[in-house]
Coordinates of C-alpha atoms in Angstrom, one line a residue:
M70 CA 94.4 68.8 101.9
Q71 CA 97.0 67.2 104.0
R72 CA 96.8 66.8 107.7
G73 CA 99.5 66.3 110.5
R74 CA 99.0 65.6 114.1
S75 CA 97.9 69.2 115.1
V76 CA 98.1 71.0 112.0
I77 CA 96.0 71.3 108.8
W78 CA 97.3 73.1 105.8
R79 CA 95.9 73.5 102.5
R80 CA 96.5 75.9 99.4
D81 CA 93.7 77.7 98.3
S82 CA 93.6 78.8 94.5
G83 CA 95.3 82.2 93.8
A84 CA 98.5 83.7 95.5
V85 CA 97.1 83.2 99.2
A86 CA 98.2 80.3 101.4
R87 CA 95.9 79.2 104.0
V88 CA 97.0 77.6 107.2
V89 CA 94.5 75.9 110.0
F90 CA 95.6 75.0 113.2
G91 CA 93.4 72.7 115.3
R92 CA 93.6 70.6 118.3
S93 CA 91.1 67.7 119.1
G94 CA 88.3 69.3 120.7
D95 CA 89.2 72.7 119.8
A96 CA 87.9 75.3 117.1
P97 CA 90.5 75.7 114.3
V98 CA 92.3 79.0 114.2
N99 CA 92.6 80.2 110.6
G100 CA 95.5 82.5 109.3
Y101 CA 96.1 84.0 105.9
V102 CA 99.5 84.7 104.7
T103 CA 99.9 86.7 101.4
A104 CA 102.3 85.3 98.8
A105 CA 105.1 87.8 99.4
A106 CA 105.1 86.6 103.1
T107 CA 105.2 83.0 102.5
A108 CA 107.7 83.2 99.7
D109 CA 110.1 85.1 102.0
P110 CA 110.2 83.2 105.4
Q111 CA 113.6 84.0 105.9
G112 CA 112.6 87.7 106.1
V113 CA 110.8 87.3 109.4
V114 CA 112.5 88.2 112.2
D115 CA 111.8 87.0 116.0
Q116 CA 111.3 90.1 117.8
A117 CA 112.1 88.6 121.1
T118 CA 115.7 88.5 120.3
R119 CA 116.1 92.2 119.3
P120 CA 118.2 94.3 121.6
R121 CA 116.7 97.0 123.6
L122 CA 116.3 100.4 122.0
T123 CA 118.6 102.5 124.3
I124 CA 118.3 106.1 125.0
G125 CA 121.9 106.4 123.5
T126 CA 120.7 104.8 120.3
K127 CA 117.6 107.3 120.1
I128 CA 119.7 110.4 120.8
F129 CA 122.4 109.5 118.2
Y130 CA 119.6 108.4 115.8
G131 CA 117.9 111.7 116.2
A132 CA 121.0 113.5 116.0
G133 CA 120.9 112.5 112.1
A134 CA 117.9 115.0 111.6
M135 CA 120.1 117.9 112.9
G136 CA 121.9 118.4 109.5
A137 CA 118.5 118.7 107.4
A138 CA 117.5 121.3 110.0
T139 CA 120.5 123.3 110.1
K140 CA 120.4 123.3 106.2
G141 CA 116.8 124.6 106.3
R142 CA 118.0 127.8 108.0
L143 CA 119.8 128.9 104.9
I144 CA 117.5 127.3 102.3
G145 CA 114.7 129.5 103.6
L146 CA 117.1 132.5 102.7
L147 CA 117.4 131.2 99.0
L148 CA 114.8 133.5 97.5
L149 CA 116.3 136.7 99.1
F150 CA 119.7 135.6 98.4
Y151 CA 119.4 134.9 94.8
N152 CA 116.9 137.7 94.0
Q153 CA 117.7 140.7 96.2
L154 CA 121.5 139.9 96.4
V155 CA 122.6 137.9 93.3
G156 CA 120.0 139.9 91.2
L157 CA 118.2 136.8 89.6
P158 CA 114.3 137.9 88.9
A159 CA 112.1 136.4 91.5
P160 CA 109.9 134.5 89.3
W161 CA 113.2 132.7 87.9
V162 CA 114.5 131.7 91.4
S163 CA 111.1 130.4 92.3
A164 CA 111.0 128.6 89.0
A165 CA 114.4 126.9 89.8
I166 CA 113.2 126.0 93.4
A167 CA 109.8 124.7 92.0
I168 CA 111.4 122.5 89.1
S169 CA 114.0 121.1 91.6
I170 CA 111.1 120.1 94.4
F171 CA 109.0 118.6 91.5
V172 CA 111.7 116.4 90.0
D173 CA 112.9 115.2 93.5
A174 CA 109.1 114.4 94.3
F175 CA 109.2 111.6 91.7
W176 CA 112.6 110.4 92.6
D177 CA 111.6 109.8 96.1
P178 CA 109.5 106.7 95.6
V179 CA 112.4 105.4 93.5
V180 CA 114.5 105.7 96.5
G181 CA 112.0 104.2 98.7
Q182 CA 111.5 101.0 96.4
L183 CA 115.1 100.8 96.0
S184 CA 116.0 100.8 99.6
D185 CA 113.0 98.5 100.5
G186 CA 114.4 96.0 98.2
T187 CA 118.0 96.3 99.1
R188 CA 120.2 93.1 100.5
T189 CA 123.4 93.9 101.8
R190 CA 125.5 93.2 104.7
L191 CA 124.8 96.6 105.8
G192 CA 121.2 95.9 105.6
R193 CA 118.5 97.9 103.5
R194 CA 119.0 101.5 104.7
H195 CA 122.6 102.0 105.7
P196 CA 124.4 101.8 102.3
Y197 CA 122.6 104.8 101.1
I198 CA 123.0 106.8 104.6
Y199 CA 126.6 106.4 104.0
G200 CA 127.0 106.9 100.4
A201 CA 124.8 109.8 99.6
V202 CA 125.6 112.5 102.5
I203 CA 128.9 113.8 101.2
P204 CA 127.8 114.5 97.5
A205 CA 124.6 115.9 99.1
A206 CA 126.8 118.3 101.1
I207 CA 128.9 119.4 98.2
F208 CA 126.1 120.4 95.8
F209 CA 124.5 122.3 98.8
I210 CA 127.7 124.4 99.1
L211 CA 127.9 125.0 95.6
L212 CA 124.5 126.3 95.6
F213 CA 125.6 129.3 97.6
M214 CA 128.8 130.0 95.7
P215 CA 127.4 131.2 92.3
P216 CA 129.9 132.4 89.8
H217 CA 130.3 136.1 89.3
G218 CA 129.7 137.7 86.1
W219 CA 127.3 135.2 84.5
S220 CA 124.2 136.2 82.9
N221 CA 120.7 135.7 84.2
Q222 CA 120.0 132.5 82.2
A223 CA 123.5 130.9 83.1
L224 CA 122.7 131.6 86.8
F225 CA 119.3 130.0 86.5
F226 CA 120.9 126.8 85.1
Y227 CA 123.8 126.9 87.7
M228 CA 121.0 127.1 90.6
L229 CA 118.8 124.6 89.1
V230 CA 121.6 122.0 88.7
T231 CA 123.0 122.4 92.0
L232 CA 119.4 122.3 93.5
L233 CA 118.8 119.0 91.6
G234 CA 122.1 117.6 92.8
M235 CA 121.6 118.7 96.4
R236 CA 118.0 117.2 96.5
F237 CA 118.8 114.1 94.7
F238 CA 121.5 113.1 97.2
D239 CA 119.4 114.5 100.1
S240 CA 116.5 112.0 99.4
L241 CA 119.0 109.0 98.9
H242 CA 120.1 109.3 102.4
E243 CA 117.0 111.0 104.2
I244 CA 114.2 108.5 103.2
P245 CA 116.2 105.4 104.1
A246 CA 117.1 107.2 107.4
S247 CA 113.3 108.0 108.1
A248 CA 112.4 104.4 107.2
L249 CA 114.7 103.1 110.0
M250 CA 112.4 104.1 112.6
P251 CA 109.4 101.6 112.2
E252 CA 112.0 98.8 112.3
L253 CA 113.8 100.2 115.4
T254 CA 110.5 99.8 117.4
Q255 CA 107.0 98.3 116.6
D256 CA 105.7 99.7 120.0
Y257 CA 102.8 102.0 119.5
D258 CA 104.1 104.9 122.1
E259 CA 107.8 104.2 121.6
R260 CA 107.4 105.4 118.0
T261 CA 106.3 108.7 119.1
N262 CA 109.1 108.7 121.8
V263 CA 111.7 107.8 119.0
Q264 CA 110.4 110.7 116.8
S265 CA 110.6 113.1 119.7
Y266 CA 114.3 112.7 119.5
R267 CA 114.3 113.2 115.9
F268 CA 112.2 116.5 116.2
L269 CA 114.6 117.4 119.2
F270 CA 117.5 117.5 117.1
S271 CA 115.8 119.0 114.1
T272 CA 113.6 121.5 115.7
V273 CA 115.5 122.3 118.9
V274 CA 119.3 121.6 118.5
G275 CA 119.4 121.9 114.9
G276 CA 117.4 125.3 115.1
L277 CA 119.6 126.6 117.6
V278 CA 122.8 125.6 115.7
G279 CA 121.2 127.3 112.4
V280 CA 120.1 130.5 114.0
V281 CA 123.3 131.2 115.9
L282 CA 125.2 130.4 112.8
A283 CA 123.1 132.5 110.5
Y284 CA 122.3 135.7 112.9
G285 CA 125.1 135.4 115.2
V286 CA 128.0 134.6 113.4
F287 CA 127.9 134.7 109.6
L288 CA 124.9 137.3 108.7
R289 CA 125.3 139.0 112.1
A290 CA 124.4 142.7 112.3
T291 CA 127.0 145.3 112.0
K292 CA 127.2 148.9 112.5
A293 CA 127.6 149.5 108.8
E294 CA 124.9 146.7 107.8
P295 CA 122.2 146.1 110.7
F296 CA 120.4 143.8 108.4
G297 CA 122.9 140.9 108.4
Q298 CA 120.6 138.9 106.1
F299 CA 122.0 141.5 103.1
N300 CA 125.8 140.4 103.9
Q301 CA 126.3 138.3 100.7
A302 CA 129.9 137.4 101.5
G303 CA 128.7 135.5 104.6
Y304 CA 126.6 133.0 102.7
A305 CA 129.3 130.7 101.3
P306 CA 131.4 130.1 104.8
F307 CA 127.8 129.6 106.2
A308 CA 126.9 127.1 103.8
I309 CA 130.5 125.2 104.2
T310 CA 129.9 124.9 107.9
T311 CA 126.3 123.6 107.8
G312 CA 127.5 121.0 105.1
I313 CA 130.2 119.9 107.5
I314 CA 127.8 119.6 110.1
G315 CA 125.4 117.8 107.9
V316 CA 127.8 115.0 107.1
I317 CA 129.1 114.4 110.7
V318 CA 125.6 114.0 112.3
V319 CA 124.3 111.5 109.5
L320 CA 127.3 109.4 109.8
I321 CA 127.0 109.3 113.7
A322 CA 123.3 108.3 113.2
G323 CA 124.1 105.6 110.7
A324 CA 126.9 104.0 112.8
A325 CA 124.5 104.4 116.2
T326 CA 121.8 102.1 114.5
Q327 CA 124.0 99.7 112.6
R328 CA 124.1 97.1 115.3
Y329 CA 120.3 96.7 114.8
I330 CA 120.7 95.6 111.1
P331 CA 120.8 91.7 111.9
Y332 CA 117.3 92.1 113.4
M333 CA 115.9 94.2 110.7
H334 CA 113.5 92.8 107.8
Q335 CA 115.7 91.2 105.1
P336 CA 113.7 91.2 101.7
S337 CA 113.9 88.5 99.1
K338 CA 116.0 89.1 96.0
Q339 CA 113.8 90.9 93.5
K340 CA 114.3 93.1 90.7
A341 CA 113.0 96.7 91.1
S342 CA 110.7 97.8 88.1
A343 CA 108.5 100.4 87.2
G344 CA 105.4 98.1 87.2
E345 CA 106.3 96.8 90.8
L346 CA 106.6 100.5 92.0
A347 CA 103.2 101.5 90.5
K348 CA 101.7 98.4 92.1
V349 CA 103.0 98.9 95.4
M350 CA 102.1 102.6 95.5
G351 CA 98.7 101.8 94.2
V352 CA 98.2 99.5 97.3
A353 CA 99.5 102.4 99.4
L354 CA 97.2 104.9 97.8
S355 CA 94.4 102.5 98.4
N356 CA 94.8 102.5 102.1
R357 CA 92.2 104.8 103.7
N358 CA 94.6 105.7 106.7
F359 CA 97.5 106.5 104.4
V360 CA 95.4 108.4 102.0
S361 CA 94.2 110.6 104.9
L362 CA 97.8 111.4 106.0
A363 CA 98.7 111.8 102.4
T364 CA 96.1 114.3 101.5
S365 CA 96.9 116.3 104.5
S366 CA 100.6 116.4 103.4
L367 CA 99.4 117.3 99.9
I368 CA 97.6 120.3 101.1
F369 CA 100.2 121.6 103.5
G370 CA 102.8 121.3 101.0
I371 CA 101.0 124.0 99.2
A372 CA 101.0 126.1 102.4
V373 CA 104.9 125.2 102.8
G374 CA 105.5 126.3 99.4
I375 CA 103.9 129.8 99.9
S376 CA 105.1 130.5 103.2
G377 CA 108.7 129.4 102.8
G378 CA 109.5 131.9 100.4
L379 CA 107.4 134.9 101.7
G380 CA 108.2 134.5 105.6
L381 CA 111.3 136.2 105.5
Y382 CA 110.3 139.0 103.1
F383 CA 107.5 139.7 105.9
N384 CA 109.9 139.8 108.6
T385 CA 112.4 142.1 106.7
Y386 CA 110.3 144.4 105.1
V387 CA 106.8 144.6 106.9
F388 CA 108.3 144.4 110.6
E389 CA 111.6 145.5 109.5
L390 CA 113.5 143.2 111.7
G391 CA 117.2 142.9 111.6
S392 CA 119.7 140.2 112.4
K393 CA 119.5 140.9 116.1
A394 CA 115.7 140.8 116.1
L395 CA 115.8 137.5 113.8
L396 CA 118.3 135.8 116.1
I397 CA 116.0 136.7 119.1
L398 CA 112.9 135.0 117.4
G399 CA 115.0 132.1 116.2
L400 CA 116.3 131.5 119.6
C401 CA 113.0 132.0 121.4
A402 CA 111.6 129.0 119.2
L403 CA 114.0 126.5 120.4
P404 CA 112.7 126.1 124.1
A405 CA 109.2 126.2 122.5
G406 CA 110.2 123.2 120.3
L407 CA 111.8 121.4 123.2
L408 CA 108.3 121.8 125.0
G409 CA 106.7 120.0 121.6
V410 CA 109.3 117.4 121.9
F411 CA 108.0 116.4 125.5
L412 CA 104.4 117.1 124.9
A413 CA 104.1 114.8 121.9
P414 CA 104.5 111.6 123.7
L415 CA 102.3 112.8 126.6
M416 CA 99.3 114.1 124.5
S417 CA 99.7 110.8 122.2
R418 CA 99.1 108.7 125.5
L419 CA 96.4 110.9 126.8
L420 CA 94.5 111.8 123.8
D421 CA 95.6 109.1 121.3
K422 CA 97.5 110.0 118.1
K423 CA 94.8 111.5 115.9
R424 CA 92.8 113.5 118.3
A425 CA 96.0 115.1 119.7
C426 CA 96.9 116.2 116.3
L427 CA 93.8 117.8 115.6
V428 CA 93.8 119.9 119.0
V429 CA 97.4 121.1 118.7
F430 CA 97.4 121.9 114.9
F431 CA 93.7 123.9 115.2
I432 CA 95.5 125.8 118.0
A433 CA 98.6 126.6 115.8
I434 CA 96.8 127.8 112.8
A435 CA 94.8 130.4 115.0
S436 CA 98.0 131.5 116.3
T437 CA 99.9 132.0 113.0
T438 CA 97.2 134.6 111.8
I439 CA 98.0 137.0 114.6
P440 CA 101.1 138.8 113.8
L441 CA 100.3 139.8 110.0
G442 CA 96.6 140.2 110.8
G443 CA 97.5 142.5 113.6
W444 CA 99.7 144.6 111.1
L445 CA 96.9 144.7 108.6
L446 CA 94.7 146.1 111.4
G447 CA 97.2 148.8 112.4
F448 CA 98.3 147.1 115.6
M449 CA 101.5 145.9 114.8
P450 CA 103.5 148.6 113.0
A451 CA 107.2 148.2 112.6
H452 CA 109.5 149.8 115.3
K453 CA 106.7 149.9 118.0
P454 CA 108.1 148.6 121.3
W455 CA 105.5 145.8 121.6
V456 CA 105.9 144.1 118.0
L457 CA 109.0 142.1 119.1
P458 CA 107.5 140.8 122.2
V459 CA 104.2 139.7 120.2
L460 CA 106.0 137.9 117.6
V461 CA 108.2 136.2 120.1
I462 CA 105.1 134.9 122.0
D463 CA 103.4 133.9 118.6
T464 CA 106.6 132.2 117.5
M465 CA 106.8 130.2 120.8
T466 CA 103.3 129.0 120.8
T467 CA 103.1 128.2 117.2
A468 CA 106.6 126.3 117.4
A469 CA 105.6 124.2 120.4
L470 CA 102.0 123.2 119.1
A471 CA 103.4 122.4 115.4
T472 CA 106.3 120.5 116.8
T473 CA 103.9 118.4 118.8
G474 CA 101.6 117.8 116.0
F475 CA 104.5 116.9 113.6
I476 CA 106.0 114.3 115.9
I477 CA 102.7 112.5 116.0
V478 CA 102.0 112.6 112.4
S479 CA 105.3 111.0 111.6
S480 CA 104.5 108.5 114.2
M481 CA 101.0 107.8 112.6
I482 CA 102.6 107.1 109.2
A483 CA 105.0 104.2 110.9
D484 CA 101.7 102.9 112.2
V485 CA 100.5 102.4 108.6
V486 CA 103.3 100.1 107.8
E487 CA 102.0 97.1 109.6
E488 CA 98.4 97.6 108.2
S489 CA 100.1 97.7 104.8
Q490 CA 102.0 94.7 105.4
L491 CA 99.1 92.7 106.3
K492 CA 97.6 93.5 102.8
T493 CA 100.7 93.3 100.7
G494 CA 103.0 90.8 102.6
R495 CA 105.9 93.0 102.6
R496 CA 107.3 95.9 104.6
S497 CA 107.5 99.1 102.4
E498 CA 108.6 101.7 105.1
G499 CA 110.8 103.5 102.5
L500 CA 108.3 103.6 99.8
L501 CA 105.4 104.7 102.4
F502 CA 107.5 107.5 103.6
A503 CA 108.5 108.5 100.0
V504 CA 104.9 108.4 98.6
E505 CA 103.9 110.7 101.4
S506 CA 106.9 112.9 100.4
L507 CA 105.9 112.7 97.0
V508 CA 102.4 114.0 97.2
R509 CA 103.7 116.9 99.5
K510 CA 106.8 117.9 97.2
V511 CA 104.6 117.8 94.0
T512 CA 102.1 120.5 95.5
T513 CA 105.2 122.3 97.2
S514 CA 106.7 122.5 93.8
F515 CA 103.8 124.0 92.0
A516 CA 103.1 126.6 95.2
A517 CA 107.0 127.3 95.4
L518 CA 106.2 129.4 91.9
L519 CA 104.0 131.7 93.8
P520 CA 105.9 133.6 96.0
G521 CA 108.1 134.8 93.0
L522 CA 105.0 135.5 91.0
L523 CA 103.3 137.4 93.8
I524 CA 106.4 139.4 94.3
A525 CA 106.7 140.3 90.6
L526 CA 102.6 140.9 90.5
V527 CA 102.7 143.6 93.4
H528 CA 105.7 145.1 91.6
F529 CA 108.1 144.5 94.5
P530 CA 111.7 146.2 93.6
N531 CA 114.8 144.4 93.2
H532 CA 117.6 145.3 95.8
A533 CA 114.9 146.9 98.1
R534 CA 115.9 148.3 101.6
P535 CA 113.5 147.7 104.4
G536 CA 111.6 150.9 105.2
H537 CA 111.6 152.0 101.6
V538 CA 109.2 149.7 100.0
D539 CA 105.8 151.2 99.2
H540 CA 103.3 150.3 102.1
A541 CA 100.5 149.6 99.5
I542 CA 102.8 147.0 97.7
L543 CA 103.3 145.1 101.3
V544 CA 99.5 145.2 102.3
R545 CA 98.4 143.7 98.8
L546 CA 101.2 140.9 99.3
A547 CA 99.7 140.5 102.9
L548 CA 96.0 140.4 101.8
V549 CA 96.7 137.6 99.3
Y550 CA 99.1 135.6 101.4
L551 CA 97.2 135.5 104.9
P552 CA 94.0 134.1 103.9
T553 CA 95.3 131.7 101.5
Y554 CA 97.8 130.3 104.0
T555 CA 95.0 129.9 106.7
A556 CA 92.5 128.2 104.3
L557 CA 95.1 125.9 103.4
T558 CA 96.2 124.9 106.7
L559 CA 92.7 124.4 108.0
C560 CA 92.0 122.0 105.2
S561 CA 95.1 120.0 105.7
T562 CA 94.3 119.5 109.2
S563 CA 90.7 118.5 108.5
A564 CA 91.9 115.9 106.4
L565 CA 93.2 113.9 109.5
L566 CA 89.7 113.5 110.7
F567 CA 89.7 110.4 108.4
Y568 CA 92.5 108.5 109.5
R569 CA 91.4 105.7 111.8
I570 CA 94.3 103.6 113.5
N571 CA 94.2 103.8 117.0
R572 CA 96.2 102.1 119.9
G573 CA 93.9 99.0 119.8
Q574 CA 94.0 98.4 115.9
H575 CA 97.6 98.9 115.9
Q576 CA 98.2 96.2 118.5
D577 CA 95.8 94.0 116.5
N578 CA 97.8 94.5 113.2
L579 CA 100.8 93.5 115.3
R580 CA 99.2 90.3 116.5
R581 CA 97.9 89.2 113.3
L582 CA 101.4 89.8 111.9
D583 CA 103.0 87.5 114.7
D584 CA 100.1 84.9 113.9
A585 CA 101.0 85.0 110.2
A586 CA 104.7 84.3 110.9
A587 CA 103.7 81.4 113.3
F588 CA 101.6 80.0 110.5
V589 CA 104.2 80.1 107.9
Q590 CA 106.8 78.4 110.3
A591 CA 104.3 75.6 111.4
A592 CA 103.3 74.9 107.8
D593 CA 106.8 74.6 106.7
G594 CA 107.5 72.2 109.5
V595 CA 104.6 69.9 108.3
L596 CA 106.0 70.1 104.8
E597 CA 109.4 68.9 106.0
A598 CA 107.9 66.1 108.1
E599 CA 105.7 65.0 105.1
D600 CA 107.5 66.0 102.0
G601 CA 111.0 66.0 103.1
P602 CA 113.7 68.3 104.3
G603 CA 113.6 71.7 102.5
A604 CA 110.0 71.8 101.6
V605 CA 108.2 75.1 102.3
I606 CA 105.0 76.5 101.9
R607 CA 104.9 78.4 98.6
P608 CA 101.9 80.4 96.9
A609 CA 99.9 78.1 94.3

């Protein structure tokens, strides 16, 4: 042990440095700093010097999420496009989707670790944001331009390769972009506010652009074809327009956040390895709060995989909605999503994050059962005048509640970052967001097989027209889907009951990290005074 005038420091055995501060007559204050933190004191940033996060920055950062939302409108048509229009069997289409999601799930943590450990003039995240968005757009466009005259086997591999390329490059820019948020602000409530802007552009603005481009421009109804979703010629220009929009908004988001790079964490130089990746993932999965969120995502991923493929089938064949009705449904969801953007920060402050999530998600689940349940009971037959108004009200209710909940959940993941840093000594925003994405995508990949298999199981015909599908086939499909989806979403929401971080605990985590940084700096000062310039505290 060595002593300074007001500081006592010593090295305990193992990889933890212990620093004890004390003054004459005062009780010492103990601080524990992990090896990774003490080994990288340059990575600590003085938060007092960080520029204020302006509304303009929040808007432009949020705009980056618009591209994925606009693309999502077209991705939701993928099963219908390849099965009913291109002619690829539904199980084959679902298999290609499932394989691409499964492979992408394990690529996400690699991207997260790669991004977390990158040191460049452009920081940890921006090189990937700038470099991957254009290749992602190219693969997306090619996905909706399948060659004519190819066999089913060739079309299957074409679809699979373009899907894999799109998801590969999408992850390479989307995960680093998501991981920016915890570093843009550490404030408990402002994080929810920042995520509100992301959801504003993804749910409202991106949703508006996507639905207008789909059912108002490229897949609009005509006298010859009232069901515009069957207009195969409109898909390629729709994809090109969407891809260009995605590139522009992502580049704008990157440029808007670039000035904050000097104030973000800069990791020590270290080689990424499979062992290190497994170690950090193990730490993340041992965190109770992260496991709660990951379990919720895992179960919800199954529900998404099922609903993503069958939702359009129910609207097209059960309720027999044409392009105009689908446009109305899409547009009515937008003000509801906007309401969710404003509700999320308010409910987060009033109820705290976990309680707010539970309330809105349970109500949203009840809302989603109404349309299909009413159809099964005979209250919602196609073409009745009340069907579309009921669908509009239900869509608006579900969209507002779900948007509110998803904003808060993403903010809850960000709050795990500091808790994880206290245990590991490193900031792993990218990896934490990627691991959450991994468990959700793994289950989604398996669940994505189900829509195609169910369509084949009930003997749903190819090239079917609305109003000409056997009613018994539709009933069997609905009876399998509705209870399964409802049970999964109930279990997913219930998993959030085990999340424990609240406002007070988050503030305590930030205080402990500030204390740790102060301990390291003070200990380094003592070493320089006693052992000479350049001496810094290192793990034993």
